Coordinates of N, CA and C in Angstrom, one line a residue:
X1 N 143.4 165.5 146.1 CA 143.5 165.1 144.7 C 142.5 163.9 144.5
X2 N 141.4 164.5 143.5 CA 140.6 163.2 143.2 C 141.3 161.8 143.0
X3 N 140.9 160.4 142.9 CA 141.5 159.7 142.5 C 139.9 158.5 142.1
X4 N 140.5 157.6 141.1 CA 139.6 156.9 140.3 C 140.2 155.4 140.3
X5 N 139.2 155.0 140.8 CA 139.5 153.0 141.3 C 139.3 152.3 139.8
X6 N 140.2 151.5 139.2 CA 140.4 150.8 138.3 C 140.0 149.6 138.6
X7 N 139.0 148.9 137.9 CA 138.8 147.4 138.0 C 139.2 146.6 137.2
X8 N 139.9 145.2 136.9 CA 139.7 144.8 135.8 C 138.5 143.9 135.2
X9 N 138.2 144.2 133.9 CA 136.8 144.3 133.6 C 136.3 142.8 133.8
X10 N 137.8 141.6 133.4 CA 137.1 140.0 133.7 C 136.9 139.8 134.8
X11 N 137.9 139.8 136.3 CA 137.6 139.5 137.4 C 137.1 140.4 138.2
X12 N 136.9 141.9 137.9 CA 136.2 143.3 138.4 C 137.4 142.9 139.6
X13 N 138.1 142.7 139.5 CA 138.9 143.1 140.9 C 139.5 144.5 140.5
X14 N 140.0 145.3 141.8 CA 140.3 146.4 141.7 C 142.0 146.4 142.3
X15 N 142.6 145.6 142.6 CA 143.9 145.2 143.2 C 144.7 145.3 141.7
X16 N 144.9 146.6 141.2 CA 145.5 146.6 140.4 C 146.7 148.0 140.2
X17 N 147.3 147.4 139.4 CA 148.6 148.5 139.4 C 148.9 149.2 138.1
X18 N 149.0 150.3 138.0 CA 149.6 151.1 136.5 C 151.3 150.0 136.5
X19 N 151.2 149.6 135.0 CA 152.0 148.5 134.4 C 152.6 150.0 133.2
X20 N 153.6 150.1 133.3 CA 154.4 151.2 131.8 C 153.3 152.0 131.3
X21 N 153.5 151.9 130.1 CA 152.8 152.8 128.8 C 152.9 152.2 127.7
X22 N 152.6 152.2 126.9 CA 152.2 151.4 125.5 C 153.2 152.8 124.8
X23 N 153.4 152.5 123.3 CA 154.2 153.5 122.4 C 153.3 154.9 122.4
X24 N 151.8 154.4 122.1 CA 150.8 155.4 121.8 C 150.8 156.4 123.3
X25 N 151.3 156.1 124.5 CA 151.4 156.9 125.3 C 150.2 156.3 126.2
X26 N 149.0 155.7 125.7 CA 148.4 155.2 126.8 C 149.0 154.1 128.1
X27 N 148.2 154.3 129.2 CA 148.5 153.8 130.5 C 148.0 152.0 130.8
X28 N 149.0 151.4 130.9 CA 148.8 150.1 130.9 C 148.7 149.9 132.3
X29 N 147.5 149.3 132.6 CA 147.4 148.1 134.4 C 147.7 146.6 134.3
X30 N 147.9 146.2 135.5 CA 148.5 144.9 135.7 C 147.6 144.7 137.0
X31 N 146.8 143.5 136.9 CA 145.7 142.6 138.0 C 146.7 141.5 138.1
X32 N 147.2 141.5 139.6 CA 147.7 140.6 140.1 C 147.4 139.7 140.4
X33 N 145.6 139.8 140.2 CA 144.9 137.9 140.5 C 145.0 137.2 139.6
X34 N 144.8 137.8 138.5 CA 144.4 137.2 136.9 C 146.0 137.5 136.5
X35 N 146.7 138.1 136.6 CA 148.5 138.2 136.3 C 148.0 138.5 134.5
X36 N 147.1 139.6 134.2 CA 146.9 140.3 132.7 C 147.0 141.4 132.9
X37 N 147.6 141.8 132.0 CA 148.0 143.2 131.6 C 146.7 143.9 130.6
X38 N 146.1 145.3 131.2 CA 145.0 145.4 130.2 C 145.3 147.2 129.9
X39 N 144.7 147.7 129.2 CA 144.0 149.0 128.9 C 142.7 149.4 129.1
X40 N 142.8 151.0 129.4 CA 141.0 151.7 129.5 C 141.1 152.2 127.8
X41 N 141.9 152.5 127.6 CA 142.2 153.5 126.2 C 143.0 152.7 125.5
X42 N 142.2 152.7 124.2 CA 143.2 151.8 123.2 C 143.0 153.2 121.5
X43 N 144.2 152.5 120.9 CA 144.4 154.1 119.6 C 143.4 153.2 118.7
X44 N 143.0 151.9 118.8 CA 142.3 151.1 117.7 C 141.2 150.8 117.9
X45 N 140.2 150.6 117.3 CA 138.8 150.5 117.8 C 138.8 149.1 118.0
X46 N 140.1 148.0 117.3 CA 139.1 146.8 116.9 C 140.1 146.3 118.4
X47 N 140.6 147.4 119.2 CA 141.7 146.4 120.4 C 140.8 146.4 121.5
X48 N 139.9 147.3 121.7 CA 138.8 147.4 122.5 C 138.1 146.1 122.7
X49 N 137.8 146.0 124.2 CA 137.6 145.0 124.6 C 135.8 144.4 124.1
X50 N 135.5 143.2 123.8 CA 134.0 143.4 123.1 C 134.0 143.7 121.9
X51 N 134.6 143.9 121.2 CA 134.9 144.0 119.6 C 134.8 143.3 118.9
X52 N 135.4 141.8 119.1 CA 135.3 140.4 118.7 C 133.9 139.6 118.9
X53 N 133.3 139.8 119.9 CA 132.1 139.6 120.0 C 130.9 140.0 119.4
X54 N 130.9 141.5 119.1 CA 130.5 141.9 118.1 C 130.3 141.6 116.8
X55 N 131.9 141.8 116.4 CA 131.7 141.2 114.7 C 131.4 139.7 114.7
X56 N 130.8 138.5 115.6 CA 130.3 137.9 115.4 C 128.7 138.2 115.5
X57 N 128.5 138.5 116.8 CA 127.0 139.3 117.0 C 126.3 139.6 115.6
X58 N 126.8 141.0 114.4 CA 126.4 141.1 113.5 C 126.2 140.3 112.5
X59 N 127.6 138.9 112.3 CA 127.2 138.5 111.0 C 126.0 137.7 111.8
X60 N 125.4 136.9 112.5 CA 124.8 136.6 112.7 C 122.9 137.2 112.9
X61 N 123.5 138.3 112.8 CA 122.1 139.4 112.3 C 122.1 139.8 110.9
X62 N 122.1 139.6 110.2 CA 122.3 140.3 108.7 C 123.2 140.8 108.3
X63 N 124.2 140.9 109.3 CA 125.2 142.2 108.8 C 126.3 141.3 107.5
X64 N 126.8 141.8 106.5 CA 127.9 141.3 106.1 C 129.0 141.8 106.1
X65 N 130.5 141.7 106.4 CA 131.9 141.9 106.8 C 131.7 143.7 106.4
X66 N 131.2 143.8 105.3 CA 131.7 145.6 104.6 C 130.4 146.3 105.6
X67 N 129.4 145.8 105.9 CA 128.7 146.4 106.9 C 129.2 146.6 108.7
X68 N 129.6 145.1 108.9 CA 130.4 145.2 110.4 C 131.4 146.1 110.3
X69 N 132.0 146.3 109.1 CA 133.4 147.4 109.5 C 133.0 148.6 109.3
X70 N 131.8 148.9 108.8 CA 131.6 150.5 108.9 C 130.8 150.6 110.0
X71 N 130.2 149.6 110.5 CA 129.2 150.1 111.8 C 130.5 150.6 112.9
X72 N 131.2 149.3 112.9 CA 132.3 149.3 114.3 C 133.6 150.5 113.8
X73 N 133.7 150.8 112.9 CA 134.8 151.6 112.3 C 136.2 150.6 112.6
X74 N 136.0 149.6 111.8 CA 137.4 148.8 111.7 C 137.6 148.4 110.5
X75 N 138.6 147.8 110.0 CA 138.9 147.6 109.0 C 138.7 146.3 108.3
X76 N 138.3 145.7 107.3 CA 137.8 144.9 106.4 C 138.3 143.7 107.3
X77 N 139.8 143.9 106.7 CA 140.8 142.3 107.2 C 140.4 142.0 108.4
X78 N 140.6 143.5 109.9 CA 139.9 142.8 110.8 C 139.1 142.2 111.0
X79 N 137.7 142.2 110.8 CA 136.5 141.5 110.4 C 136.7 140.1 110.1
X80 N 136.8 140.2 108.7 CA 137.3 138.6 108.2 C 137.9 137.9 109.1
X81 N 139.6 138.3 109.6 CA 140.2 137.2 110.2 C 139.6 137.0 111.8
X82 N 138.6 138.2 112.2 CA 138.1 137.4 113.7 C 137.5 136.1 113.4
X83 N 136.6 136.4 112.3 CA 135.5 135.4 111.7 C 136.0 134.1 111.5
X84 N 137.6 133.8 110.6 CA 138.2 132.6 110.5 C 138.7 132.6 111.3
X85 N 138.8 133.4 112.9 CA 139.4 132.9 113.9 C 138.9 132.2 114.8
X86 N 137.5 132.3 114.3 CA 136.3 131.6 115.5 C 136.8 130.6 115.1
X87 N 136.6 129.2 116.9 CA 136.9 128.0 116.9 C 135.8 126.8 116.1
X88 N 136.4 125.9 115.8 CA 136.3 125.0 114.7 C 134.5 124.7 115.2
X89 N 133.8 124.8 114.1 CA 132.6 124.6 114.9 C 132.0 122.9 115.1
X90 N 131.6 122.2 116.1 CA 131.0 121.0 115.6 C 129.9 121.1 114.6
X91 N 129.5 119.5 114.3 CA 128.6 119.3 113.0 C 127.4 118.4 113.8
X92 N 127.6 118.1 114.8 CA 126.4 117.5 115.4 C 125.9 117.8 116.6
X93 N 125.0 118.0 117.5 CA 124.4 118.3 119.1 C 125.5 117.3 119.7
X94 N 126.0 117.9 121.0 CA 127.0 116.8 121.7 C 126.4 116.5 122.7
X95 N 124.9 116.4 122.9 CA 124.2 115.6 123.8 C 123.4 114.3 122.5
X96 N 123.6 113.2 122.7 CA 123.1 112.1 122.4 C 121.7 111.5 123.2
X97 N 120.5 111.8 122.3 CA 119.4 111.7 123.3 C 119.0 109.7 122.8
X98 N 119.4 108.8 123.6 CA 119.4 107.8 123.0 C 118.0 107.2 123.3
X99 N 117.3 107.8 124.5 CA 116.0 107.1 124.6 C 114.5 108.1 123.8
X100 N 115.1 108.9 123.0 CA 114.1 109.3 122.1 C 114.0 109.4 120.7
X101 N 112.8 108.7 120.3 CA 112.5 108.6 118.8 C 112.9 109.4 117.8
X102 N 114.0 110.4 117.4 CA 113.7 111.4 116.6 C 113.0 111.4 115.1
X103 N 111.9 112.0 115.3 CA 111.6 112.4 113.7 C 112.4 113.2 112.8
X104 N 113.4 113.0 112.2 CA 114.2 114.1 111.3 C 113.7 114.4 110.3
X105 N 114.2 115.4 109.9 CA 113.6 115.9 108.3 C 114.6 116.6 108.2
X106 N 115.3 116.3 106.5 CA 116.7 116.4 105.8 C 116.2 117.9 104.7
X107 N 117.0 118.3 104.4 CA 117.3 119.5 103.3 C 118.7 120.0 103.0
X108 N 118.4 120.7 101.8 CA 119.8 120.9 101.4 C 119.5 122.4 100.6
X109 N 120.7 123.3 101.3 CA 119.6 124.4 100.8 C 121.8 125.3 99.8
X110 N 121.3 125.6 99.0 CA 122.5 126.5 97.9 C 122.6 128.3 98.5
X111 N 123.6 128.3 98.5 CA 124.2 129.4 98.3 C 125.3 130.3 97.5
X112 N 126.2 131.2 97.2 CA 126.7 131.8 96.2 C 128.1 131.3 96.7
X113 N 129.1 131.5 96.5 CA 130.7 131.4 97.0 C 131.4 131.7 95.4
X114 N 132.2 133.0 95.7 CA 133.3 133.1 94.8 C 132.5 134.1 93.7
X115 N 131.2 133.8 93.8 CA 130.7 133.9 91.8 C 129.1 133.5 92.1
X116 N 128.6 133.8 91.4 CA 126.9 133.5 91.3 C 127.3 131.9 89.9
X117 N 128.5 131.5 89.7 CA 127.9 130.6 89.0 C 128.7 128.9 90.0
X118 N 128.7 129.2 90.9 CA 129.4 128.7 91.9 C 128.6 128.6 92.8
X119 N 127.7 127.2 93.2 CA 127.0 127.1 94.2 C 127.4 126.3 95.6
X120 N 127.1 126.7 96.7 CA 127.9 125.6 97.7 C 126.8 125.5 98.5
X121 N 126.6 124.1 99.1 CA 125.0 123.7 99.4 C 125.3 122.8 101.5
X122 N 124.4 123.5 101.6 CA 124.5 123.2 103.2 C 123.3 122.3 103.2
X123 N 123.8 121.1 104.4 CA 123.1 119.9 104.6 C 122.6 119.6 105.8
X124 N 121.3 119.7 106.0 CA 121.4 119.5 107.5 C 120.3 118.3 108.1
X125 N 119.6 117.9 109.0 CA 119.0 117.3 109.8 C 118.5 118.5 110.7
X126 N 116.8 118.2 110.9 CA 116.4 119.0 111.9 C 115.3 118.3 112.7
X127 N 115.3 118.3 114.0 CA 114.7 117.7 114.9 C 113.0 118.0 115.0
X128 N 112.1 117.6 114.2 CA 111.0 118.4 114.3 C 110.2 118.2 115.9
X129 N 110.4 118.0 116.6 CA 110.1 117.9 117.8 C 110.6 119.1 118.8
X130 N 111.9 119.1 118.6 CA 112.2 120.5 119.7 C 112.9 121.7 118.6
X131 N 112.7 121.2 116.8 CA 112.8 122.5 116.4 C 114.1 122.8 116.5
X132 N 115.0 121.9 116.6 CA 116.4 122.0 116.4 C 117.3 121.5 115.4
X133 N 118.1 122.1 114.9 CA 119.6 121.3 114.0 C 120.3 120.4 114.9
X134 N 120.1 119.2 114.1 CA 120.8 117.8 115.1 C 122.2 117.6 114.4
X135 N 122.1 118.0 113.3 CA 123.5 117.5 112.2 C 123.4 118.0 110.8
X136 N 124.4 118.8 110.6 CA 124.8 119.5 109.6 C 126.6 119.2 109.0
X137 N 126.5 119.5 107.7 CA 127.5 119.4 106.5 C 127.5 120.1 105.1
X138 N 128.3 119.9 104.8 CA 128.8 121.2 103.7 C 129.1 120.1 102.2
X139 N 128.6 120.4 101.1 CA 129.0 119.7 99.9 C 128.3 119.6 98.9
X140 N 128.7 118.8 98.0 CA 128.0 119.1 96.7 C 126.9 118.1 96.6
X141 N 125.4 118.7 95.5 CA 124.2 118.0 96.3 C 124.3 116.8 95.0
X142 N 125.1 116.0 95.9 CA 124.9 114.6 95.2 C 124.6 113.0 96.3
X143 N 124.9 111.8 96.0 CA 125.0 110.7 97.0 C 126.0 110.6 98.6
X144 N 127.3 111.2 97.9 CA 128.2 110.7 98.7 C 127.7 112.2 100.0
X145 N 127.4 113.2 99.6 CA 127.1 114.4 100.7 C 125.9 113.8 101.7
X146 N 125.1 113.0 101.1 CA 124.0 112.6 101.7 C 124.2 111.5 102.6
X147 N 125.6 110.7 102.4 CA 125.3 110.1 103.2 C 126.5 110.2 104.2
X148 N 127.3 111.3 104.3 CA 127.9 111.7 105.1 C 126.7 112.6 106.1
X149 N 126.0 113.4 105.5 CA 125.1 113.5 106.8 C 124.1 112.7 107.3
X150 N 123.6 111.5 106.8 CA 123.6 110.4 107.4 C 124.0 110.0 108.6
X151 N 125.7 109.8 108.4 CA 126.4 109.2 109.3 C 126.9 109.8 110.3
X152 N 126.1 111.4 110.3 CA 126.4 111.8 111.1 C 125.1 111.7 112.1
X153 N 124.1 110.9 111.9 CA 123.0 110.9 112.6 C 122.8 109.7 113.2
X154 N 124.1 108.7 112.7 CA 124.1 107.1 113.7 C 124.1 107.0 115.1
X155 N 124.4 108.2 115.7 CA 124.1 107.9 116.8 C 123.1 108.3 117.8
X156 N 122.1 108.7 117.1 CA 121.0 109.3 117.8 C 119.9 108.2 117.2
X157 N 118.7 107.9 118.1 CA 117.6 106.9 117.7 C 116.4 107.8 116.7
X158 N 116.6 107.1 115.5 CA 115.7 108.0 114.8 C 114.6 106.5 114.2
X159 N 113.4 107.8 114.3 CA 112.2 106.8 113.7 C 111.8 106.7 112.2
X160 N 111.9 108.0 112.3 CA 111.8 108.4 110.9 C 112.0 109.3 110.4
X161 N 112.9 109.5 109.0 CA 113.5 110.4 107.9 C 112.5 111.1 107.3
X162 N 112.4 112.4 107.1 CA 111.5 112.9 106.0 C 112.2 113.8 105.1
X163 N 112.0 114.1 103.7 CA 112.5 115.1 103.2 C 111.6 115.1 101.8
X164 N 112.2 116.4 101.2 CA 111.4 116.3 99.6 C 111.5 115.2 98.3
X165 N 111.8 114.9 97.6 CA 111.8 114.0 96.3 C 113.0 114.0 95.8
X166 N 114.0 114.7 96.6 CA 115.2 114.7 95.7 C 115.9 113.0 95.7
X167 N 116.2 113.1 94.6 CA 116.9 111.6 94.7 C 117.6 110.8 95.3
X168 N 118.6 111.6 95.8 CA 119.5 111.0 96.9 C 119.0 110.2 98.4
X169 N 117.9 110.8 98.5 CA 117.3 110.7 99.6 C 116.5 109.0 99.1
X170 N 116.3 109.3 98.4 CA 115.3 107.9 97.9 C 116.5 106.7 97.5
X171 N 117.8 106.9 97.6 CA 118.9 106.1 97.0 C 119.6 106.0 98.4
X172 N 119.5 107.2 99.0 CA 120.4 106.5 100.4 C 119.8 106.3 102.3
X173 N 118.5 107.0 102.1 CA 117.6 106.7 103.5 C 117.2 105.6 103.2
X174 N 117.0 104.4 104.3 CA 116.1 103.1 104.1 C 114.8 103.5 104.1
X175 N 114.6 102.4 103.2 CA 112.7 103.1 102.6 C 112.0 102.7 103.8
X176 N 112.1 101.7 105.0 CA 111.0 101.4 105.9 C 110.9 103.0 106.9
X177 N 112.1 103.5 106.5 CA 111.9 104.5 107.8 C 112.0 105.9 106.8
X178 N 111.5 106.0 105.6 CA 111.2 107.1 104.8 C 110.6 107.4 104.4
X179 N 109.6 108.8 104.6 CA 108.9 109.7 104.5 C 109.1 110.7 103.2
X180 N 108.3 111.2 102.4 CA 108.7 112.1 100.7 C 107.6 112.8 101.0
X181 N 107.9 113.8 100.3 CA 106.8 115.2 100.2 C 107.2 116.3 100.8
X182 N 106.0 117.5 100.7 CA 106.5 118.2 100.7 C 105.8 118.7 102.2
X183 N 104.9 118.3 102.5 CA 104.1 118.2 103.7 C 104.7 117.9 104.5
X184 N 105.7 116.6 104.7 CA 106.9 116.8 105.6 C 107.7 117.1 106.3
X185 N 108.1 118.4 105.0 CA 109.5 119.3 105.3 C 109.3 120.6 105.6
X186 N 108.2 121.1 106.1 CA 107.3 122.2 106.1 C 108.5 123.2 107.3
X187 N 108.6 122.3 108.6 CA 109.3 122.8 109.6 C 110.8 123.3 109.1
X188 N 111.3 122.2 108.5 CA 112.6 122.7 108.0 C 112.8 123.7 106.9
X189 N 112.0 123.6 105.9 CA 111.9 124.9 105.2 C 111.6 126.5 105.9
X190 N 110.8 126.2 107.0 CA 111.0 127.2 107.9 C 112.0 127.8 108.4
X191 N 113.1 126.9 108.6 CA 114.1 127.2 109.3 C 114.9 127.5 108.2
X192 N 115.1 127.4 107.2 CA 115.5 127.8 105.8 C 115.8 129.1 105.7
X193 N 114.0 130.0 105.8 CA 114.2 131.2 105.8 C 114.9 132.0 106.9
X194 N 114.8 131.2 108.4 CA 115.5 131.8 109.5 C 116.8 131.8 108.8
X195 N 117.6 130.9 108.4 CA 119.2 130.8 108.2 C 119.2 132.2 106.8
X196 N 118.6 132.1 105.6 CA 118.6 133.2 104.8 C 118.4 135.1 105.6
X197 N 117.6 135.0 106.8 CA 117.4 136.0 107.1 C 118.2 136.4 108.1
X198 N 118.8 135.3 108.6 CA 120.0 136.0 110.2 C 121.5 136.2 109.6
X199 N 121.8 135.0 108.4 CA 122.5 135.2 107.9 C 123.0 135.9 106.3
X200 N 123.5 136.8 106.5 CA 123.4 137.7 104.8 C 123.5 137.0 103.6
X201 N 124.8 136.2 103.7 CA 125.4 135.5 102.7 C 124.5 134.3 102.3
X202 N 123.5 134.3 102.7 CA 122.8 133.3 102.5 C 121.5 133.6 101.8
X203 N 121.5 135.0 101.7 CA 120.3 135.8 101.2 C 120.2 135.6 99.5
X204 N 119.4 135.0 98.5 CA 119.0 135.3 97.6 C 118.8 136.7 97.0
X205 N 118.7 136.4 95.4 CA 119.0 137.3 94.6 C 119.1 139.2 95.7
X206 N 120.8 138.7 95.7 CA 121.5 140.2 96.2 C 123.1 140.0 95.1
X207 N 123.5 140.7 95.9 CA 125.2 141.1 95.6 C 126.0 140.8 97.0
X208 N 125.2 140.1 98.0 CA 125.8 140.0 99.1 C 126.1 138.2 99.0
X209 N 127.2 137.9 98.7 CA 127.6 136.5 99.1 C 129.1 136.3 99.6
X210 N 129.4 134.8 99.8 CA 130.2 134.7 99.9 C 131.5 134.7 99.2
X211 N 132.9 135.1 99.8 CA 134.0 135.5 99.0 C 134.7 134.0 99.5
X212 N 135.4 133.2 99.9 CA 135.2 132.3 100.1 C 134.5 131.3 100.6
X213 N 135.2 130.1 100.5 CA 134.3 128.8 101.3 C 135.1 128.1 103.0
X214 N 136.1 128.7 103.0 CA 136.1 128.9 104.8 C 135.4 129.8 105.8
X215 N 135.1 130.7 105.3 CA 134.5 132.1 105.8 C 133.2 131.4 105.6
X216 N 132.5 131.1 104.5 CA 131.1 130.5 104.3 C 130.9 129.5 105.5
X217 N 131.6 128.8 105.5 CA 131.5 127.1 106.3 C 131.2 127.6 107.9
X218 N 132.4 128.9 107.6 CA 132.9 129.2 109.3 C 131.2 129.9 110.0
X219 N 130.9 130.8 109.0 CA 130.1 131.7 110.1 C 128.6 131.1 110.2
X220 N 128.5 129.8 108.8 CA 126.9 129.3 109.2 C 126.9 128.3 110.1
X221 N 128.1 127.5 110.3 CA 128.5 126.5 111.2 C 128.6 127.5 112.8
X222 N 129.1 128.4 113.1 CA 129.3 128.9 114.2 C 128.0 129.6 114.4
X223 N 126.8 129.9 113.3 CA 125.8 130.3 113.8 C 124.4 128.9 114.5
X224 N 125.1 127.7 113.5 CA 124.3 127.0 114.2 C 124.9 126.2 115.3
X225 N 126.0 126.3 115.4 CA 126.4 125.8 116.9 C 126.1 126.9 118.2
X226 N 125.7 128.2 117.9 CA 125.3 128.9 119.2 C 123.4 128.9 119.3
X227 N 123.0 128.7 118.2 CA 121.7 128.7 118.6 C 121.0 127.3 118.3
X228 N 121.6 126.3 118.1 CA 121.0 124.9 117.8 C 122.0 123.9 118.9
X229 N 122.7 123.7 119.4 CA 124.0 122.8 119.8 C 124.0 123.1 121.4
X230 N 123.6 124.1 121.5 CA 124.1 125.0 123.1 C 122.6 124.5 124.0

């Protein structure tokens, strides 16, 4: 009689045992290293192992929620609630580089939430030296948003601030260490288009935006903590 070695797929150990049956009739194993119970066969596409990973994988490529669930064949809600299920993202690099100068350059870029007459504006700092997000925030483009991301940059040694003409900036960066124009901000508008092109909801004149503003906050915050923070 043939027989077929089961591993489990986290610890690839093979010291495992057929554990019952699930209702669907599929065959449950039990790894006695890891003491988890898993499946080879599941009746749902979204219980499959790598699934969760995925629907973050995509929004982070263009895809938006009605596109992830027709690629993966799952359903809407699933989608969504992996997405509000990802963990809380930070707002700043959690390495503190205290013996370097940073040159920052500030922007504040709008996107849709709810409605095209409903704008919600992300705030960030970007490192023009290594081309990173140092500190990011969510809010309305007035004083008090500016200088919460500010204060989120107290603790890193900055030389100097740059950004465009908007007012806030001229009302809340100290003028000895403030830079205006547009020449500037060149790098960070760069990165502008990266965030509009990896992420959907952030795409101009479409039909593709945001349905809320936790889901908004969640997936551009979790995209710049894996490729800016890490």
């Amino acid at each position: 009689m043939a027989s077929i070695t089961v591993h489990y797929p986290h610890c690839n150990s093979d010291h495992v045992y057929r554990h019952r049956k699930t209702p669907a009739g599929h065959v449950r194993y039990r790894c006695p290293v890891c003491v988890h119970v898993f499946q080879l066969t599941y009746t749902y596409e979204a219980r499959k192992p790598g699934v969760k990973d995925k629907i973050v994988d995509m929004a982070f490529n263009g895809s938006g929620v009605r596109d992830t669930a027709r690629v993966l064949k799952i359903g809407i809600n699933t989608v969504i609630r992996a997405l509000k299920n990802s963990p809380q993202g930070k707002t700043t690099e959690k390495v503190v580089l205290d013996d370097v100068a940073l040159i920052c350059e500030l922007d504040e870029q709008w996107a849709y939430v709810g409605n095209k007459q409903h704008r919600h504006w992300l705030w960030y700092a970007f490192d023009t030296k290594r081309k990173r997000v140092v500190a990011y925030t969510f809010g309305p483009r007035n004083d008090d948003t500016c200088r919460r991301l500010l204060s989120l940059l107290s603790p890193f040694q900055i030389g100097f601030i740059t950004s465009d003409d908007w007012g806030s900036y001229a009302r809340e960066v100290p003028s000895e260490m403030h830079l205006t124009g547009k020449i500037f901000t060149q790098r960070i508008e760069r990165n502008n288009l990266t965030l509009r092109t990896r992420i959907k909801r952030l795409a101009r004149k479409t039909i593709c935006f945001s349905r809320s503003v936790e889901l908004h906050e969640k997936v551009i915050g979790a995209f710049i903590e894996r490729h800016h923070f890490n």
